[in-house]
Amino acid sequence: MPISSDLNNPRNFITKISRYSKVVNIPNSMTILDELLPISIEMAKRNLRGIWNLTNPGVVSHNEILEMYKKYIDPKFQWVNFTLEEQAKVIVAPRSNNEMDASKLKKEFPELLPIKESLIKYVFEPNKRT
């Protein structure tokens, strides 16, 4: 699930879920593009090949992201949860929920931040509204 610091981009995961009437609260691996795109360029320069999970280490739930959104962007923001069963009735294609192993990437790039820290550093702090 790609996330960037551009909270106006309609393809940004945070932009999407902040506009949904209901969200399912499932933890998933996510990719903070502002951090990982420069790493992907460095991977090409180093001629790193093979299978890589280009994702930040750890998982974050939809509610955790929306709590950060509320804290940093819009203190009046509210959302409603629904179950996976309820979600399955209204979505066109089923969603996969997973935690990807980022240990190979973390070993090569030890500065890579865990997902929650990366969200704060690259997305919410730069967009913070006071």
mmCIF file of N, CA, C and O in Angstrom, residues 75-118:
data_model
loop_
_atom_site.group_PDB
_atom_site.id
_atom_site.type_symbol
_atom_site.label_atom_id
_atom_site.label_comp_id
_atom_site.label_asym_id
_atom_site.label_seq_id
_atom_site.Cartn_x
_atom_site.Cartn_y
_atom_site.Cartn_z
ATOM 1 N N PRO A 75 -7.867 17.594 13.801
ATOM 2 C CA PRO A 75 -8.297 17.118 15.118
ATOM 3 C C PRO A 75 -9.785 16.769 15.193
ATOM 4 O O PRO A 75 -10.209 16.055 16.097
ATOM 5 N N LYS A 76 -10.574 17.232 14.237
ATOM 6 C CA LYS A 76 -12.014 16.943 14.242
ATOM 7 C C LYS A 76 -12.358 15.702 13.410
ATOM 8 O O LYS A 76 -13.517 15.309 13.349
ATOM 9 N N PHE A 77 -11.373 15.104 12.802
ATOM 10 C CA PHE A 77 -11.613 13.959 11.922
ATOM 11 C C PHE A 77 -12.180 12.774 12.701
ATOM 12 O O PHE A 77 -11.742 12.482 13.811
ATOM 13 N N GLN A 78 -13.173 12.122 12.107
ATOM 14 C CA GLN A 78 -13.774 10.933 12.714
ATOM 15 C C GLN A 78 -13.952 9.868 11.643
ATOM 16 O O GLN A 78 -14.056 10.179 10.455
ATOM 17 N N TRP A 79 -13.995 8.622 12.071
ATOM 18 C CA TRP A 79 -14.213 7.524 11.140
ATOM 19 C C TRP A 79 -14.996 6.429 11.834
ATOM 20 O O TRP A 79 -15.123 6.409 13.050
ATOM 21 N N VAL A 80 -15.493 5.510 11.033
ATOM 22 C CA VAL A 80 -16.271 4.379 11.522
ATOM 23 C C VAL A 80 -15.620 3.110 10.979
ATOM 24 O O VAL A 80 -15.190 3.067 9.822
ATOM 25 N N ASN A 81 -15.555 2.095 11.816
ATOM 26 C CA ASN A 81 -15.019 0.802 11.386
ATOM 27 C C ASN A 81 -16.135 -0.137 10.970
ATOM 28 O O ASN A 81 -17.272 0.010 11.406
ATOM 29 N N PHE A 82 -15.763 -1.064 10.110
ATOM 30 C CA PHE A 82 -16.640 -2.191 9.850
ATOM 31 C C PHE A 82 -15.806 -3.456 9.714
ATOM 32 O O PHE A 82 -14.582 -3.397 9.636
ATOM 33 N N THR A 83 -16.467 -4.597 9.740
ATOM 34 C CA THR A 83 -15.766 -5.883 9.762
ATOM 35 C C THR A 83 -15.326 -6.288 8.358
ATOM 36 O O THR A 83 -15.804 -5.738 7.354
ATOM 37 N N LEU A 84 -14.441 -7.285 8.309
ATOM 38 C CA LEU A 84 -14.025 -7.838 7.017
ATOM 39 C C LEU A 84 -15.223 -8.383 6.247
ATOM 40 O O LEU A 84 -15.302 -8.237 5.022
ATOM 41 N N GLU A 85 -16.160 -8.992 6.955
ATOM 42 C CA GLU A 85 -17.358 -9.536 6.311
ATOM 43 C C GLU A 85 -18.201 -8.414 5.703
ATOM 44 O O GLU A 85 -18.701 -8.535 4.587
ATOM 45 N N GLU A 86 -18.353 -7.324 6.437
ATOM 46 C CA GLU A 86 -19.112 -6.185 5.904
ATOM 47 C C GLU A 86 -18.381 -5.569 4.714
ATOM 48 O O GLU A 86 -19.003 -5.187 3.724
ATOM 49 N N GLN A 87 -17.048 -5.488 4.804
ATOM 50 C CA GLN A 87 -16.261 -4.934 3.708
ATOM 51 C C GLN A 87 -16.413 -5.778 2.446
ATOM 52 O O GLN A 87 -16.554 -5.240 1.344
ATOM 53 N N ALA A 88 -16.379 -7.094 2.607
ATOM 54 C CA ALA A 88 -16.459 -7.997 1.456
ATOM 55 C C ALA A 88 -17.745 -7.797 0.652
ATOM 56 O O ALA A 88 -17.768 -8.047 -0.555
ATOM 57 N N LYS A 89 -18.783 -7.313 1.298
ATOM 58 C CA LYS A 89 -20.064 -7.101 0.616
ATOM 59 C C LYS A 89 -20.062 -5.855 -0.268
ATOM 60 O O LYS A 89 -20.905 -5.738 -1.151
ATOM 61 N N VAL A 90 -19.136 -4.924 -0.019
ATOM 62 C CA VAL A 90 -19.185 -3.648 -0.744
ATOM 63 C C VAL A 90 -17.988 -3.390 -1.656
ATOM 64 O O VAL A 90 -17.999 -2.431 -2.423
ATOM 65 N N ILE A 91 -16.953 -4.220 -1.616
ATOM 66 C CA ILE A 91 -15.805 -3.985 -2.483
ATOM 67 C C ILE A 91 -15.872 -4.883 -3.710
ATOM 68 O O ILE A 91 -16.454 -5.969 -3.680
ATOM 69 N N VAL A 92 -15.282 -4.408 -4.781
ATOM 70 C CA VAL A 92 -15.315 -5.138 -6.041
ATOM 71 C C VAL A 92 -14.337 -6.304 -6.014
ATOM 72 O O VAL A 92 -14.679 -7.425 -6.390
ATOM 73 N N ALA A 93 -13.110 -6.053 -5.599
ATOM 74 C CA ALA A 93 -12.074 -7.097 -5.567
ATOM 75 C C ALA A 93 -11.636 -7.334 -4.127
ATOM 76 O O ALA A 93 -11.493 -6.384 -3.355
ATOM 77 N N PRO A 94 -11.422 -8.597 -3.749
ATOM 78 C CA PRO A 94 -10.959 -8.875 -2.385
ATOM 79 C C PRO A 94 -9.582 -8.267 -2.129
ATOM 80 O O PRO A 94 -8.784 -8.102 -3.044
ATOM 81 N N ARG A 95 -9.324 -7.937 -0.900
ATOM 82 C CA ARG A 95 -8.051 -7.338 -0.500
ATOM 83 C C ARG A 95 -7.193 -8.369 0.220
ATOM 84 O O ARG A 95 -7.711 -9.223 0.936
ATOM 85 N N SER A 96 -5.894 -8.248 0.026
ATOM 86 C CA SER A 96 -4.990 -9.104 0.794
ATOM 87 C C SER A 96 -4.456 -8.300 1.964
ATOM 88 O O SER A 96 -4.131 -7.119 1.822
ATOM 89 N N ASN A 97 -4.402 -8.903 3.104
ATOM 90 C CA ASN A 97 -3.858 -8.275 4.299
ATOM 91 C C ASN A 97 -2.653 -9.092 4.711
ATOM 92 O O ASN A 97 -2.738 -10.310 4.833
ATOM 93 N N ASN A 98 -1.501 -8.417 4.890
ATOM 94 C CA ASN A 98 -0.291 -9.185 5.150
ATOM 95 C C ASN A 98 0.786 -8.348 5.814
ATOM 96 O O ASN A 98 0.723 -7.124 5.815
ATOM 97 N N GLU A 99 1.756 -9.069 6.353
ATOM 98 C CA GLU A 99 2.986 -8.447 6.839
ATOM 99 C C GLU A 99 4.126 -9.026 6.014
ATOM 100 O O GLU A 99 4.356 -10.232 6.031
ATOM 101 N N MET A 100 4.776 -8.158 5.279
ATOM 102 C CA MET A 100 5.890 -8.601 4.447
ATOM 103 C C MET A 100 7.187 -8.537 5.248
ATOM 104 O O MET A 100 7.352 -7.669 6.104
ATOM 105 N N ASP A 101 8.080 -9.440 4.952
ATOM 106 C CA ASP A 101 9.368 -9.503 5.633
ATOM 107 C C ASP A 101 10.327 -8.496 4.993
ATOM 108 O O ASP A 101 10.717 -8.646 3.837
ATOM 109 N N ALA A 102 10.689 -7.467 5.741
ATOM 110 C CA ALA A 102 11.594 -6.433 5.235
ATOM 111 C C ALA A 102 13.010 -6.597 5.785
ATOM 112 O O ALA A 102 13.832 -5.695 5.670
ATOM 113 N N SER A 103 13.309 -7.758 6.365
ATOM 114 C CA SER A 103 14.623 -7.952 7.006
ATOM 115 C C SER A 103 15.782 -7.876 5.997
ATOM 116 O O SER A 103 16.848 -7.350 6.324
ATOM 117 N N LYS A 104 15.584 -8.369 4.796
ATOM 118 C CA LYS A 104 16.635 -8.308 3.765
ATOM 119 C C LYS A 104 16.934 -6.846 3.407
ATOM 120 O O LYS A 104 18.090 -6.446 3.310
ATOM 121 N N LEU A 105 15.887 -6.060 3.235
ATOM 122 C CA LEU A 105 16.044 -4.636 2.918
ATOM 123 C C LEU A 105 16.671 -3.893 4.094
ATOM 124 O O LEU A 105 17.570 -3.058 3.908
ATOM 125 N N LYS A 106 16.238 -4.204 5.304
ATOM 126 C CA LYS A 106 16.762 -3.557 6.513
ATOM 127 C C LYS A 106 18.241 -3.891 6.711
ATOM 128 O O LYS A 106 19.017 -3.035 7.146
ATOM 129 N N LYS A 107 18.636 -5.100 6.365
ATOM 130 C CA LYS A 107 20.044 -5.490 6.487
ATOM 131 C C LYS A 107 20.912 -4.672 5.536
ATOM 132 O O LYS A 107 21.998 -4.231 5.897
ATOM 133 N N GLU A 108 20.410 -4.440 4.329
ATOM 134 C CA GLU A 108 21.152 -3.673 3.324
ATOM 135 C C GLU A 108 21.089 -2.172 3.595
ATOM 136 O O GLU A 108 22.026 -1.436 3.299
ATOM 137 N N PHE A 109 19.987 -1.713 4.185
ATOM 138 C CA PHE A 109 19.773 -0.288 4.478
ATOM 139 C C PHE A 109 19.362 -0.144 5.940
ATOM 140 O O PHE A 109 18.176 0.020 6.254
ATOM 141 N N PRO A 110 20.310 -0.205 6.864
ATOM 142 C CA PRO A 110 19.980 -0.187 8.294
ATOM 143 C C PRO A 110 19.277 1.090 8.748
ATOM 144 O O PRO A 110 18.623 1.095 9.788
ATOM 145 N N GLU A 111 19.382 2.155 7.969
ATOM 146 C CA GLU A 111 18.715 3.407 8.324
ATOM 147 C C GLU A 111 17.215 3.378 8.044
ATOM 148 O O GLU A 111 16.476 4.283 8.455
ATOM 149 N N LEU A 112 16.719 2.351 7.361
ATOM 150 C CA LEU A 112 15.300 2.225 7.036
ATOM 151 C C LEU A 112 14.460 2.228 8.311
ATOM 152 O O LEU A 112 14.692 1.454 9.233
ATOM 153 N N LEU A 113 13.483 3.126 8.343
ATOM 154 C CA LEU A 113 12.652 3.287 9.542
ATOM 155 C C LEU A 113 11.497 2.292 9.582
ATOM 156 O O LEU A 113 10.944 1.938 8.532
ATOM 157 N N PRO A 114 11.096 1.884 10.786
ATOM 158 C CA PRO A 114 9.855 1.114 10.927
ATOM 159 C C PRO A 114 8.681 1.946 10.421
ATOM 160 O O PRO A 114 8.724 3.184 10.433
ATOM 161 N N ILE A 115 7.626 1.286 10.008
ATOM 162 C CA ILE A 115 6.506 1.951 9.358
ATOM 163 C C ILE A 115 5.936 3.127 10.151
ATOM 164 O O ILE A 115 5.704 4.202 9.597
ATOM 165 N N LYS A 116 5.714 2.967 11.423
ATOM 166 C CA LYS A 116 5.086 4.051 12.196
ATOM 167 C C LYS A 116 6.000 5.259 12.314
ATOM 168 O O LYS A 116 5.549 6.405 12.211
ATOM 169 N N GLU A 117 7.299 5.023 12.516
ATOM 170 C CA GLU A 117 8.254 6.134 12.580
ATOM 171 C C GLU A 117 8.370 6.830 11.232
ATOM 172 O O GLU A 117 8.468 8.059 11.159
ATOM 173 N N SER A 118 8.361 6.046 10.148
ATOM 174 C CA SER A 118 8.443 6.618 8.811
ATOM 175 C C SER A 118 7.218 7.461 8.481
ATOM 176 O O SER A 118 7.330 8.537 7.891
#
